[in-house]
Coordinates of C-alpha atoms and ligand atoms in Angstrom, one line a residue:
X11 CA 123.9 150.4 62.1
X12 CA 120.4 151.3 62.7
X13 CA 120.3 153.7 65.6
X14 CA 116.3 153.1 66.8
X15 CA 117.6 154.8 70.7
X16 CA 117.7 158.1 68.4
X17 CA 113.6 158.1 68.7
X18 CA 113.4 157.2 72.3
X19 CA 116.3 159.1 74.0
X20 CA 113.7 161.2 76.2
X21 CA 110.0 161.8 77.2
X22 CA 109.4 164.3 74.4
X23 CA 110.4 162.2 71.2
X24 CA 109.1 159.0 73.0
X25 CA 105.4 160.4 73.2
X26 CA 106.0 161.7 70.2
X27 CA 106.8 158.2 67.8
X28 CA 103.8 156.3 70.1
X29 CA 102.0 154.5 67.1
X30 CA 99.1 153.5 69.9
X31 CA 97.4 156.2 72.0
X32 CA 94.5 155.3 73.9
X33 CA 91.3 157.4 73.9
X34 CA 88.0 158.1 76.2
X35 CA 86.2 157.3 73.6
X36 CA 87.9 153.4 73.0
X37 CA 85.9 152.2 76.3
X38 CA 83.0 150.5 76.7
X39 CA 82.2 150.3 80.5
X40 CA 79.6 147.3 81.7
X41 CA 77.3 147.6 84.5
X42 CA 75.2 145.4 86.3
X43 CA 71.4 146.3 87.7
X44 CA 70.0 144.5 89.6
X45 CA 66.3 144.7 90.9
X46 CA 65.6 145.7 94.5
X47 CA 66.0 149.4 96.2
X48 CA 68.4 150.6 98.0
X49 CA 71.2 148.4 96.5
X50 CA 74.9 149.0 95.8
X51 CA 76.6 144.8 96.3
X52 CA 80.4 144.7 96.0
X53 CA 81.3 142.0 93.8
X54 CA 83.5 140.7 95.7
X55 CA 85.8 139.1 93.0
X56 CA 85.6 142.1 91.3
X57 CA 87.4 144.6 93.5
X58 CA 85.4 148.5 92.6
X59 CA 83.0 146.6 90.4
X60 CA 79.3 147.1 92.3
X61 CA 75.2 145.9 91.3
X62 CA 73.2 148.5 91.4
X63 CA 69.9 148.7 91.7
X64 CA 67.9 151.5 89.4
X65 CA 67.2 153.8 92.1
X66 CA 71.6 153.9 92.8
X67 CA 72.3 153.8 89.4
X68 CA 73.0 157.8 89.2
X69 CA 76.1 157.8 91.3
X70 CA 77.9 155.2 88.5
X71 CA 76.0 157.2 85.5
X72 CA 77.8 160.1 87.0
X73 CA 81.4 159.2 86.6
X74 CA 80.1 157.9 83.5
X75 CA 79.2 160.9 82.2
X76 CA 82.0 162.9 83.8
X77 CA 84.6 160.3 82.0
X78 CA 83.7 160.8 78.4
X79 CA 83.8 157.6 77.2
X80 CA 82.3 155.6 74.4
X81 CA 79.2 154.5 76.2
X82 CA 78.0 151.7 78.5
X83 CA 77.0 148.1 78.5
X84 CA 74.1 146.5 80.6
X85 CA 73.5 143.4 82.2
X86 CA 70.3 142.7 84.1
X87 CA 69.8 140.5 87.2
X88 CA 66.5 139.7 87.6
X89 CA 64.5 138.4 90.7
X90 CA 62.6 136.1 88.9
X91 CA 63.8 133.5 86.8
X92 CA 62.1 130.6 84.7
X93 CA 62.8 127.8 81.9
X94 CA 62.1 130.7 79.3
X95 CA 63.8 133.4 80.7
X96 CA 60.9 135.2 80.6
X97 CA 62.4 138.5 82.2
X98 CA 64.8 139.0 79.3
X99 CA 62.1 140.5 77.2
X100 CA 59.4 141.5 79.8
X101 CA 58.4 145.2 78.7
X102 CA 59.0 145.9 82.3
X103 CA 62.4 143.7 83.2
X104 CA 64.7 145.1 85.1
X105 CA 66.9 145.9 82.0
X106 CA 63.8 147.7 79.9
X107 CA 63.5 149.7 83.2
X108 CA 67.1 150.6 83.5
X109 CA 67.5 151.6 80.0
X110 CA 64.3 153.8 79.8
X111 CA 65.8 155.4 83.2
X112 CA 69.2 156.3 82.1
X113 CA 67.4 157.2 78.7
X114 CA 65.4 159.9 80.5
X115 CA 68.2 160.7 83.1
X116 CA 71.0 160.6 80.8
X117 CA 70.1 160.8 76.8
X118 CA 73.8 161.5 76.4
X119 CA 74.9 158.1 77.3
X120 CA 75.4 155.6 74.7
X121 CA 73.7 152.5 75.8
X122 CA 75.0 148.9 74.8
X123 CA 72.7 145.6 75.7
X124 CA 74.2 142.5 76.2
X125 CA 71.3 140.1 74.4
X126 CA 71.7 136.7 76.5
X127 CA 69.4 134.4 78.1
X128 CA 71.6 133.4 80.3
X129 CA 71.2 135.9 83.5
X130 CA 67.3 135.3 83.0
X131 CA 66.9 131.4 82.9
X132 CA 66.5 129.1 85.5
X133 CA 68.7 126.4 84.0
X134 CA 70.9 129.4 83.6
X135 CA 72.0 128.9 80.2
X136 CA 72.5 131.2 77.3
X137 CA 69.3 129.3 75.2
X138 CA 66.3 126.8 75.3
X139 CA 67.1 123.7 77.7
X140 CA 65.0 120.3 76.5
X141 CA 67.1 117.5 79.0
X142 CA 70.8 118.3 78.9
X143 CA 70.4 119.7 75.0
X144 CA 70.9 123.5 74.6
X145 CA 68.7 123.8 71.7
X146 CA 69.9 126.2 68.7
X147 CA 66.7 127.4 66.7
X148 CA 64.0 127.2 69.4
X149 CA 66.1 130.0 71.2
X150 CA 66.4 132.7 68.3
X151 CA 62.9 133.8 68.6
X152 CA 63.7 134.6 72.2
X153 CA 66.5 136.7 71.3
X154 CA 64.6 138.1 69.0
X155 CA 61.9 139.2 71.4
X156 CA 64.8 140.5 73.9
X157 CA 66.9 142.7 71.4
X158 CA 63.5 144.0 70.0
X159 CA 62.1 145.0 73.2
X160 CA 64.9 146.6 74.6
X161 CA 65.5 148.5 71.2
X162 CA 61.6 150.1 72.5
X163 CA 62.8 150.8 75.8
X164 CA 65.7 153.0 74.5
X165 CA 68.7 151.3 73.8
X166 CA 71.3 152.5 71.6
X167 CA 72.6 149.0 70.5
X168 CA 72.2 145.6 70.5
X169 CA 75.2 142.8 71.2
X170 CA 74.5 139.3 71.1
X171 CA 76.6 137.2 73.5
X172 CA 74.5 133.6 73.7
X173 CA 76.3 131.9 71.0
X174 CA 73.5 130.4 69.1
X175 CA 74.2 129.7 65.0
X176 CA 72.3 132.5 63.2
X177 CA 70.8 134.6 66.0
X178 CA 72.6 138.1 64.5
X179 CA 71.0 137.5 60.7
X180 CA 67.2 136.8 63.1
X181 CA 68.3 139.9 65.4
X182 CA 68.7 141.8 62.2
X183 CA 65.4 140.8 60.4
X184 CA 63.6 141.1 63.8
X185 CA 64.8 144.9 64.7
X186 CA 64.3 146.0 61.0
X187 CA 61.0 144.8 60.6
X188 CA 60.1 146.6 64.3
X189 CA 61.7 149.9 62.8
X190 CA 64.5 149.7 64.1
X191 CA 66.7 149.5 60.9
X192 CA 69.4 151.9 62.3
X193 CA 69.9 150.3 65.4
X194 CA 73.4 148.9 65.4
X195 CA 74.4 144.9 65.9
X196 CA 77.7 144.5 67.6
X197 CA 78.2 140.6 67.5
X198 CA 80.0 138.6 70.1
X199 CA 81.7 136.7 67.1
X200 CA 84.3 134.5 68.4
X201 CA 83.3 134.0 72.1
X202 CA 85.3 131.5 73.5
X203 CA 84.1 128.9 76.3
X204 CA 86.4 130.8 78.9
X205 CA 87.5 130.3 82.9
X206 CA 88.0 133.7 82.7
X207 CA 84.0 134.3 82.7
X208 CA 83.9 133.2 86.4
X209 CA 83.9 136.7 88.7
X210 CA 81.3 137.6 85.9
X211 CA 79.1 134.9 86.7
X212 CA 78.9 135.9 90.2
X213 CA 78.3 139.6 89.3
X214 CA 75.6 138.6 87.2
X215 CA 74.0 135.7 88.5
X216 CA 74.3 133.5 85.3
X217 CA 76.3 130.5 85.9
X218 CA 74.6 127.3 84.4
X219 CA 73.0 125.0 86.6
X220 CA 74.2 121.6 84.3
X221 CA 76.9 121.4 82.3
X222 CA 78.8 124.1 80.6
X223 CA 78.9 126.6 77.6
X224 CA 80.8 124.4 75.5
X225 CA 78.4 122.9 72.9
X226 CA 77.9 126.7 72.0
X227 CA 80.2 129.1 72.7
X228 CA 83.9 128.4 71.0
X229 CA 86.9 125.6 71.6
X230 CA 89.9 127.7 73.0
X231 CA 92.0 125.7 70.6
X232 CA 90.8 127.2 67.6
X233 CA 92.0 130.4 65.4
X234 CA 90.7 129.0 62.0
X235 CA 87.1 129.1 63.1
X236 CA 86.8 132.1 64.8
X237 CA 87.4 133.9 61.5
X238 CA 84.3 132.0 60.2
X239 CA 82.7 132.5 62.9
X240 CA 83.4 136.2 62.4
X241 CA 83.3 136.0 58.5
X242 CA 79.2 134.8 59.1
X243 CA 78.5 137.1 61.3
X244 CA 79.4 139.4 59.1
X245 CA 77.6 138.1 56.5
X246 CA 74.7 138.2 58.4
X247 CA 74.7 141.6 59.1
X248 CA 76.6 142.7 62.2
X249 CA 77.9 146.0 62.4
X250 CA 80.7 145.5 64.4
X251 CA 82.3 141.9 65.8
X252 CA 84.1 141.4 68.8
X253 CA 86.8 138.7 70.1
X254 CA 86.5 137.5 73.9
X255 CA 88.0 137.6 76.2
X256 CA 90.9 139.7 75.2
X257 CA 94.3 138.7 76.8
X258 CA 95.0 135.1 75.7
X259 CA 92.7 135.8 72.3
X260 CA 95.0 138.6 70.8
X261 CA 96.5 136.6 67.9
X262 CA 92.8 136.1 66.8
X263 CA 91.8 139.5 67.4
X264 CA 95.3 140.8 64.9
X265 CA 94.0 137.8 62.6
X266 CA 90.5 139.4 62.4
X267 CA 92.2 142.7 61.8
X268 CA 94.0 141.6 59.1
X269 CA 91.7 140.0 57.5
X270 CA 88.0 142.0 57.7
X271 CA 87.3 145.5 57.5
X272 CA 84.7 145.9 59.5
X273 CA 85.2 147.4 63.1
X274 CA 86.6 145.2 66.2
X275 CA 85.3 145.4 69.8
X276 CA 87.4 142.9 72.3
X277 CA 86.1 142.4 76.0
X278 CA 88.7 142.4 78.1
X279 CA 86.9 140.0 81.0
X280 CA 85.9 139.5 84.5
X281 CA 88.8 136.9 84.8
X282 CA 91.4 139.2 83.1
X283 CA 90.4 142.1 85.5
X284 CA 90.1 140.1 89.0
X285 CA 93.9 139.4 87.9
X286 CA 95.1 142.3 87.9
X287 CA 93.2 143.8 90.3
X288 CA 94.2 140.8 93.3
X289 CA 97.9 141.3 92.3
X290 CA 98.0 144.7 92.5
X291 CA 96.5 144.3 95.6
X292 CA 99.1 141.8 96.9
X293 CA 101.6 144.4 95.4
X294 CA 103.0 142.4 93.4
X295 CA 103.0 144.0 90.4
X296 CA 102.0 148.0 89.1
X297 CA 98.5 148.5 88.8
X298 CA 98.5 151.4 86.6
X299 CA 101.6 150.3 84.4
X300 CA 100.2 146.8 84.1
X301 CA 96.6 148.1 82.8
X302 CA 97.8 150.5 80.7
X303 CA 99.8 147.7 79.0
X304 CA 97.2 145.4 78.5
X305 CA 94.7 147.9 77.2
X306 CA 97.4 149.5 74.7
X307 CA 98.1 146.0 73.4
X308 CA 94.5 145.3 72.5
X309 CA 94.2 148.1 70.6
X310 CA 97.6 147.5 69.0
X311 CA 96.4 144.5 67.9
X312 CA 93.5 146.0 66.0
X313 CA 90.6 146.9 68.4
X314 CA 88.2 149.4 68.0
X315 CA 86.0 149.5 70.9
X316 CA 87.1 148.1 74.0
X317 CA 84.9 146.8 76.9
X318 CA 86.6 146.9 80.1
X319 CA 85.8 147.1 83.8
X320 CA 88.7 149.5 84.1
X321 CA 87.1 152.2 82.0
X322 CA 86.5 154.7 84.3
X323 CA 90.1 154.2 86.5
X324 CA 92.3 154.2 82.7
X325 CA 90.5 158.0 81.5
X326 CA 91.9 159.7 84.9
X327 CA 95.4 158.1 84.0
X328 CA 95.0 159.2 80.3
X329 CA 93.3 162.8 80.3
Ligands
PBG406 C1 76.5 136.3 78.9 C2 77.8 137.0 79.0 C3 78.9 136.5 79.7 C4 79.9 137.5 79.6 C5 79.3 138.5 78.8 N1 78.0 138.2 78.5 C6 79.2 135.3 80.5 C7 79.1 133.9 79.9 O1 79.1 133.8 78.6 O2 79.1 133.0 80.6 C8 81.3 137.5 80.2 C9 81.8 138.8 80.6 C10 82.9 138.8 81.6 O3 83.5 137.7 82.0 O4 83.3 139.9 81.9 N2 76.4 135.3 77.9
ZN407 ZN1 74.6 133.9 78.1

């Protein structure tokens, strides 16, 4: 007989035989800015989750800092939105602004930005609208534009989330031949049409005004095509590729493991997060426990870099 109890009989030989440790450095924390003074909103479906505006932002960029972890990720809410989402690459949109801040503030912060329409349009969808047809090529030069502009106001990499065919191979072309040929592309590769998106699209102001995401972003059905969708991404040049959301996606995230060698982000989600967080609020279940759990299985299952809301409450549990 096997004895495995012989490696966890106590604390000691238990943390000793843990195959999966999590790290600072794993997490990828997302904030949201949003323009105006004087602003710190509650999202209220995301319990400790705050908008800030630019001139509040130092209080978060603080624990940041203090934390140690692998960097941020930005999402801009604009005032102003229009057809083109005309914001998104404005050299002084709220996002330019915030990144050139914490650039100046903060140079020791690594700085991720989400590259999406979605939080800047009208329509509020992730590309160019013409009647109830998300179009695909009309929308890379947009993204283009976006990505490249943010790359001048600081940012430390770009991550495509809009789900349009071809946008990381433009991204590429269009941040090399700016001079930016060493700024990273971490591609939102298999991005699933998701319920779990919802607190997010109250933090950030991007639900779509018609319709849904589903003509672009992925069929929650399907394993085989996110590792094409993954496998072209790669293909067209992104540096690292990410599964989302995380929790119901982890067989496709092991999959991608096991198949490419190129690094895996996951995002663990606004939906996943508002979960746990209203249970543990309702005591029903072990905040702590349940978190750790969750975060230790997506890295288990093969990711990298992990974006999570929880970032800054899982490093005081962990250091
Ligand atoms: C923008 C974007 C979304 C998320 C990240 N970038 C929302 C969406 O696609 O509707 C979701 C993040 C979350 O739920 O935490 N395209
Ligand atoms: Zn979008």
């Amino acid at each position: 007989m096997y004895r495995f109890r012989r490696l966890r009989r106590d604390e000691r030989i238990r943390s000793m035989m843990q195959e999966t440790r999590l790290h600072p450095k794993d997490f990828i924390y997302p904030i949201f800015v949003i323009e105006g003074e004087n602003i710190k909103n509650p999202v209220e479906s995301m319990p400790g989750i705050f908008q800030y505006s630019i001139d509040r932002l130092e209080e978060i960029l603080e624990q940041v800092k203090e934390a140690g972890i692998g960097g941020i990720m930005l999402f801009g809410i604009p005032v102003h939105k229009d057809p083109q989402g005309s914001q998104a690459y404005a050299e002084d949109g709220i996002t330019q602004r915030a990144v050139r801040f914490i650039k100046e503030k903060y140079p020791e912060i690594y700085i991720v930005v989400d590259i999406c329409l979605c939080e800047y349009t009208s329509h509020g969808h992730c590309g160019m609208v013409q009647g109830e047809e998300i179009l695909n090529d009309e929308t890379l030069p947009y993204l283009v534009k976006m990505a490249v502009s943010l790359a001048e106001a600081g940012a430390d990499m770009a991550a495509p989330s809009d789900m349009m065919d071809g946008r990381v191979a433009a991204i590429r072309e269009g941040l090399d031949q700016a001079g930016f040929t060493q700024m990273p592309i971490m591609a939102y590769s298999a991005k699933f049409a998701s319920a779990y998106y919802g607190p997010f699209r109250d933090a950030a102001h991007s639900a779509p005004g018609f319709g849904d995401r589903k003509s672009y972003q992925m069929d929650f059905a399907n394993g085989q095509e996110a590792l094409r969708e993954i496998a072209a991404d790669i293909d067209e040049g992104a540096d690292i590729v990410m599964v989302k959301p995380a929790l119901a996606y982890l067989d496709v995230l092991k999959e991608a493991a096991l198949t490419f060698d190129v690094p895996l982000a996951v995002y663990n989600v606004s939906g996943e997060y508002a979960m746990v967080k209203a249970a543990a609020a309702n005591g029903w279940i072990d905040e702590k426990r349940i978190v750790m759990e969750n975060l230790t299985a997506m890295k288990r299952a093969g990711a990298k870099i992990i974006i999570t809301y929880h970032a800054l409450e899982v490093v005081d549990w962990i250091s």
